[in-house]
Coordinates of C-alpha atoms in Angstrom, one line a residue:
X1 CA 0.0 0.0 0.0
X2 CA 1.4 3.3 -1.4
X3 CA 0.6 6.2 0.8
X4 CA 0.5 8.9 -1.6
X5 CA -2.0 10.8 -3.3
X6 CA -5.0 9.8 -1.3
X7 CA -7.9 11.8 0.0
X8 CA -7.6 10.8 3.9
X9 CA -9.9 11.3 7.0
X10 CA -8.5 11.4 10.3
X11 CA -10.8 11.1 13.0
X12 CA -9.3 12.9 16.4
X13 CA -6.7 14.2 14.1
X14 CA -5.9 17.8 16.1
X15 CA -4.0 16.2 19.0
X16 CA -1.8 13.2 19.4
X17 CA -1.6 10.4 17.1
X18 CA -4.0 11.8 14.9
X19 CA -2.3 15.0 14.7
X20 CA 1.1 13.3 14.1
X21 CA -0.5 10.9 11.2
X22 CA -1.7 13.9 9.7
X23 CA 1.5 16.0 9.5
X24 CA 3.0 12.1 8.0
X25 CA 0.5 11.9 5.9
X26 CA 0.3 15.3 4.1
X27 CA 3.9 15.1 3.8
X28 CA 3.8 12.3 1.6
X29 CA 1.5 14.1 -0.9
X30 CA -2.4 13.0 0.6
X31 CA -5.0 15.8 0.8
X32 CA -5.8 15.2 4.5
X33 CA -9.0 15.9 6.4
X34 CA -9.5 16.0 10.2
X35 CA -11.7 16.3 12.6
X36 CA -12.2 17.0 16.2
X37 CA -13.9 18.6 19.0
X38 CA -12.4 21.6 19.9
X39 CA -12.4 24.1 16.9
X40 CA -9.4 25.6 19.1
X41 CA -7.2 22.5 18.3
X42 CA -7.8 22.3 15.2
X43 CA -6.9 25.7 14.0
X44 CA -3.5 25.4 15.6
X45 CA -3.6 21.7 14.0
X46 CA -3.8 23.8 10.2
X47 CA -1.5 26.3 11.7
X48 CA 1.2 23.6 11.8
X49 CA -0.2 21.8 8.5
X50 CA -2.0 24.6 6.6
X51 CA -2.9 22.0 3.7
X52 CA -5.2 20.0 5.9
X53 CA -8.7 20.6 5.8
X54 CA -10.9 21.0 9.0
X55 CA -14.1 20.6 10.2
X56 CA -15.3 21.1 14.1
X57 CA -17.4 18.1 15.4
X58 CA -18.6 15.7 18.4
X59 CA -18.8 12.4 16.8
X60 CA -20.5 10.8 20.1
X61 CA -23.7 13.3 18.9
X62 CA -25.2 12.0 16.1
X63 CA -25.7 15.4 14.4
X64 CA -22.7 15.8 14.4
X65 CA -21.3 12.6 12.5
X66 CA -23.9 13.6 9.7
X67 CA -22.7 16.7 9.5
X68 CA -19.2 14.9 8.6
X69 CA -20.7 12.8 6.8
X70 CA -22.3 15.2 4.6
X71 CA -19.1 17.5 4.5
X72 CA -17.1 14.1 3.0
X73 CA -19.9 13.7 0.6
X74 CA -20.2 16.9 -0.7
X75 CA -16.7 18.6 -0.1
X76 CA -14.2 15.4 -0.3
X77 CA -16.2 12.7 -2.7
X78 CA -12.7 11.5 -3.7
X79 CA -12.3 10.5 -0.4
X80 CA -10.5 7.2 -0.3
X81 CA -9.8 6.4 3.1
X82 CA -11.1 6.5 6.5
X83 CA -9.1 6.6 9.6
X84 CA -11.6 6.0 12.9
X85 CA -9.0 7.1 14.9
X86 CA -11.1 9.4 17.8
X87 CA -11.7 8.1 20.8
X88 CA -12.2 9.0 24.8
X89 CA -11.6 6.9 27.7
X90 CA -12.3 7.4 31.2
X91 CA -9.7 6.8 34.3
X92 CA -12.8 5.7 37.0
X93 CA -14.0 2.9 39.6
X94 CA -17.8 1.6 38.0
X95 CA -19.3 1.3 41.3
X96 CA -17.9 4.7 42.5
X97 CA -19.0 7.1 40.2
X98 CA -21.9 8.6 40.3
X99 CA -21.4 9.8 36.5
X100 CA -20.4 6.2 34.7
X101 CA -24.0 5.5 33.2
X102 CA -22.9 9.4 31.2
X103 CA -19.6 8.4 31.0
X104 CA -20.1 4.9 29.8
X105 CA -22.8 6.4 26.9
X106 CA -20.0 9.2 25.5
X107 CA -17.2 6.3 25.3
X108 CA -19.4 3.7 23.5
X109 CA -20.8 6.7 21.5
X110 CA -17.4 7.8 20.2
X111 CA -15.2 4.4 20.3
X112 CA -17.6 2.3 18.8
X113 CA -20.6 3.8 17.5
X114 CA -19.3 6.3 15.7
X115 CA -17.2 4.5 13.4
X116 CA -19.8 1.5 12.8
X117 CA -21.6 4.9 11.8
X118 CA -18.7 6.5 9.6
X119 CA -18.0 3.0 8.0
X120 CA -21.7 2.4 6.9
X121 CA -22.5 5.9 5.5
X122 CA -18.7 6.5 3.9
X123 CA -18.4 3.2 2.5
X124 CA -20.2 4.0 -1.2
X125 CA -17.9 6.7 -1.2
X126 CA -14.3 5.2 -0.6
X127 CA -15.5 1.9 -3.0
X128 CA -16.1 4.6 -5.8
X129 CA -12.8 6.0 -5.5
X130 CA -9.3 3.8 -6.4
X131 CA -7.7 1.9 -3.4
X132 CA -10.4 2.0 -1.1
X133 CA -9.1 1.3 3.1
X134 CA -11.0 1.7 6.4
X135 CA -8.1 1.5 9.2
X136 CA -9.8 1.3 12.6
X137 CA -6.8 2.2 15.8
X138 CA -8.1 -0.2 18.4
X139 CA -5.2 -0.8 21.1
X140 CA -3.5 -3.5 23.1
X141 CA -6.2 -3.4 25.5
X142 CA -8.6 -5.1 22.9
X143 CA -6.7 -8.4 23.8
X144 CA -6.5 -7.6 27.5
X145 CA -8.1 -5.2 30.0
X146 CA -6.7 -2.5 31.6
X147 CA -9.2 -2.6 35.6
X148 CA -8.7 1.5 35.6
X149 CA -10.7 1.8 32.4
X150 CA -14.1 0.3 32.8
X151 CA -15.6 1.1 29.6
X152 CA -12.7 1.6 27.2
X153 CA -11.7 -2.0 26.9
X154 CA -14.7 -3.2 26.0
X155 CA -15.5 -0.4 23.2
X156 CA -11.8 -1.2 21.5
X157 CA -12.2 -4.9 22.2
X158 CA -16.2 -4.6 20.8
X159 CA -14.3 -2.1 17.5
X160 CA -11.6 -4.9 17.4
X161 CA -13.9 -8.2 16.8
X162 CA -16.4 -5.4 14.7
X163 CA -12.8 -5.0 12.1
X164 CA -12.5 -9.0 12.1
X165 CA -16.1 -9.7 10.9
X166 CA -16.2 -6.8 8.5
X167 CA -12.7 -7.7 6.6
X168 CA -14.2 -11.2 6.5
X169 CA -17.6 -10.3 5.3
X170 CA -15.9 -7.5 2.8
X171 CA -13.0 -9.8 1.6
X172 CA -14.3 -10.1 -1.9
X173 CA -14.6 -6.7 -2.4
X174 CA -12.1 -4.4 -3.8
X175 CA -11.4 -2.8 -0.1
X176 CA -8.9 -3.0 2.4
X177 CA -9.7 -3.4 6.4
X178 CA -7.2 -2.7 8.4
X179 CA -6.4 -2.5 12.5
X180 CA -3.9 -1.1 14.0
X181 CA -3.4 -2.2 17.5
X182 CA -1.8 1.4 19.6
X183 CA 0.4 0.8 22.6
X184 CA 1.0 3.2 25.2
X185 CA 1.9 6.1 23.6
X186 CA 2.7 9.9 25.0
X187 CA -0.4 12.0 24.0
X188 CA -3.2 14.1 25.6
X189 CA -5.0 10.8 26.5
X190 CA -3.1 10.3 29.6
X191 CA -3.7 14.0 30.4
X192 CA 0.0 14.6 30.9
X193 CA 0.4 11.4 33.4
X194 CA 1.2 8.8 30.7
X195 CA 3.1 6.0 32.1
X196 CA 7.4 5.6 31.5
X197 CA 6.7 3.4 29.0
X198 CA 4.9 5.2 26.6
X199 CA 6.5 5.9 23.7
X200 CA 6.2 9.1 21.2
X201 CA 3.4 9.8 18.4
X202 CA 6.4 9.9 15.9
X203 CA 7.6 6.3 17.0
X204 CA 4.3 4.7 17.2
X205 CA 3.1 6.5 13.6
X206 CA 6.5 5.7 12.0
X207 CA 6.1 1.8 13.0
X208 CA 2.4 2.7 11.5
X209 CA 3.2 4.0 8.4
X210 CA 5.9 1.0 7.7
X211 CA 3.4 -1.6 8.4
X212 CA 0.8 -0.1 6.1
X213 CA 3.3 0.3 3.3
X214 CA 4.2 -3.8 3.5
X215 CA -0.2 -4.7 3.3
X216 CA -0.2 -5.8 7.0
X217 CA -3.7 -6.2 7.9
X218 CA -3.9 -6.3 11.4
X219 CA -0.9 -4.3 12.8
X220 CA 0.2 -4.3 16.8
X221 CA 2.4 -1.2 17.3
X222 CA 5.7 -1.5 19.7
X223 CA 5.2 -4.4 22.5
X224 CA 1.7 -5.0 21.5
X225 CA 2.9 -8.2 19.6
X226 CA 4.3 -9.6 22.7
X227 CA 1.2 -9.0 24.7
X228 CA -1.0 -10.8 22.3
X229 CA 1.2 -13.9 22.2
X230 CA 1.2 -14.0 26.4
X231 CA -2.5 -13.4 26.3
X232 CA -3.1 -16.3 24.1
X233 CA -0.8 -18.2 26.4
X234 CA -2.0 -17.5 29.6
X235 CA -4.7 -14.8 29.8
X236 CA -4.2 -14.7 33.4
X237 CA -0.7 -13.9 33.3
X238 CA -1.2 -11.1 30.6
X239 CA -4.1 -9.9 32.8
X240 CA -1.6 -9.2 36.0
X241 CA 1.0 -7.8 33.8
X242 CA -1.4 -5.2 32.2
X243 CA -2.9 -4.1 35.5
X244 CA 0.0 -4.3 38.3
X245 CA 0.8 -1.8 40.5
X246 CA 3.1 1.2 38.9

């Protein structure tokens, strides 16, 4: 898979990995589109990149993925690939928090929901364009839980088994599915506490980019590799791993 000259959107592309595949990715020749959020963010995204195009939404509101949707259709209809790379996640104890039944709706909402959504509507557009690809960014934690994150697992482990049965049900058609499986990785997800053994947006997008360009289809980023082989090993052991103390 040659990255260049493609029509891209980046979900969650002001900030962090999004922001990083975005300044990759225009640099190889793509017209780029993100979204996000805050409006903010992405202004100072297009100050850094001023060839990428913007557009200010919530994709946990559903107004607001049709408004992307429509925007794609209208603006970008030689859009050829999708990257569902937004997503939210809450540090939080279930039976503490008065506020997980609103927390748990904006996570599934935006992890899971929202690209079944984006797949669905903006698949007749990427299959009438050349070189159609859906790349959904699960993470490590699809394979095993992380206890602080109640809800996040299970969206990316729901978003992970969701890209399985898709590329099997699609794999007669003329369009890639692809997953990339995200370590730990130093962004504004951790809210400045991410743990020592994060690594940077510019490794994890570089070992990204080099697995998309040799056709791998399900791609696990840094040690991610490593902790799929334990987990199918001995779940229990991967389990303790991913959730000792420190």
């Amino acid at each position: 898979m040659k990255l260049q000259n493609h029509t891209i959107l980046i979900t969650g592309g002001s900030t962090g990995i999004g922001l990083e595949l975005a300044k990759v990715l225009t640099e190889k020749g793509n017209t780029v589109l993100i979204c996000g959020r805050s409006q903010e963010k992405l202004i100072e995204a297009k100050k850094q990149i001023p060839k990428l195009q913007i557009l200010a939404c919530d994709l946990s509101d559903k107004v607001d993925r049709d408004k992307l949707v429509k925007w794609v259709k209208t603006e970008f209809p030689q859009c050829n690939i999708l990257i569902n790379n937004a997503g939210i996640t809450h540090n939080t104890n279930f039976k503490g928090d008065d506020e997980i039944l609103v927390k748990a709706e904006q996570e599934i909402q935006l992890n899971l929901m929202a690209p079944i959504v984006l797949t669905k509507q903006l698949l007749p557009v990427l299959e009438q364009n050349p070189n159609p690809t859906i790349i959904n960014v699960t993470t490590g934690l699809a394979y095993v839980p992380k206890a602080a994150y109640p809800i996040y697992n299970a969206t990316k482990a729901a978003l992970h088994s969701f890209t399985m049965v898709l590329r099997k049900q699609l794999e007669h058609d003329p369009i890639d599915i692809i997953e990339v499986l995200m370590t730990v990785v130093d962004t504004p997800f951790h809210n400045g506490h991410a743990p020592k053994r994060a690594i940077s947006p510019q490794k994890a997008v570089c070992e990204m980019i080099q697995k998309l360009e040799k056709g791998k289809k399900e791609i696990r980023i840094d040690k991610v590799g490593l902790l799929y082989m334990i987990s199918r090993l001995s779940p229990k052991l991967a389990f303790r791993m991913i959730n000792r103390v420190g």
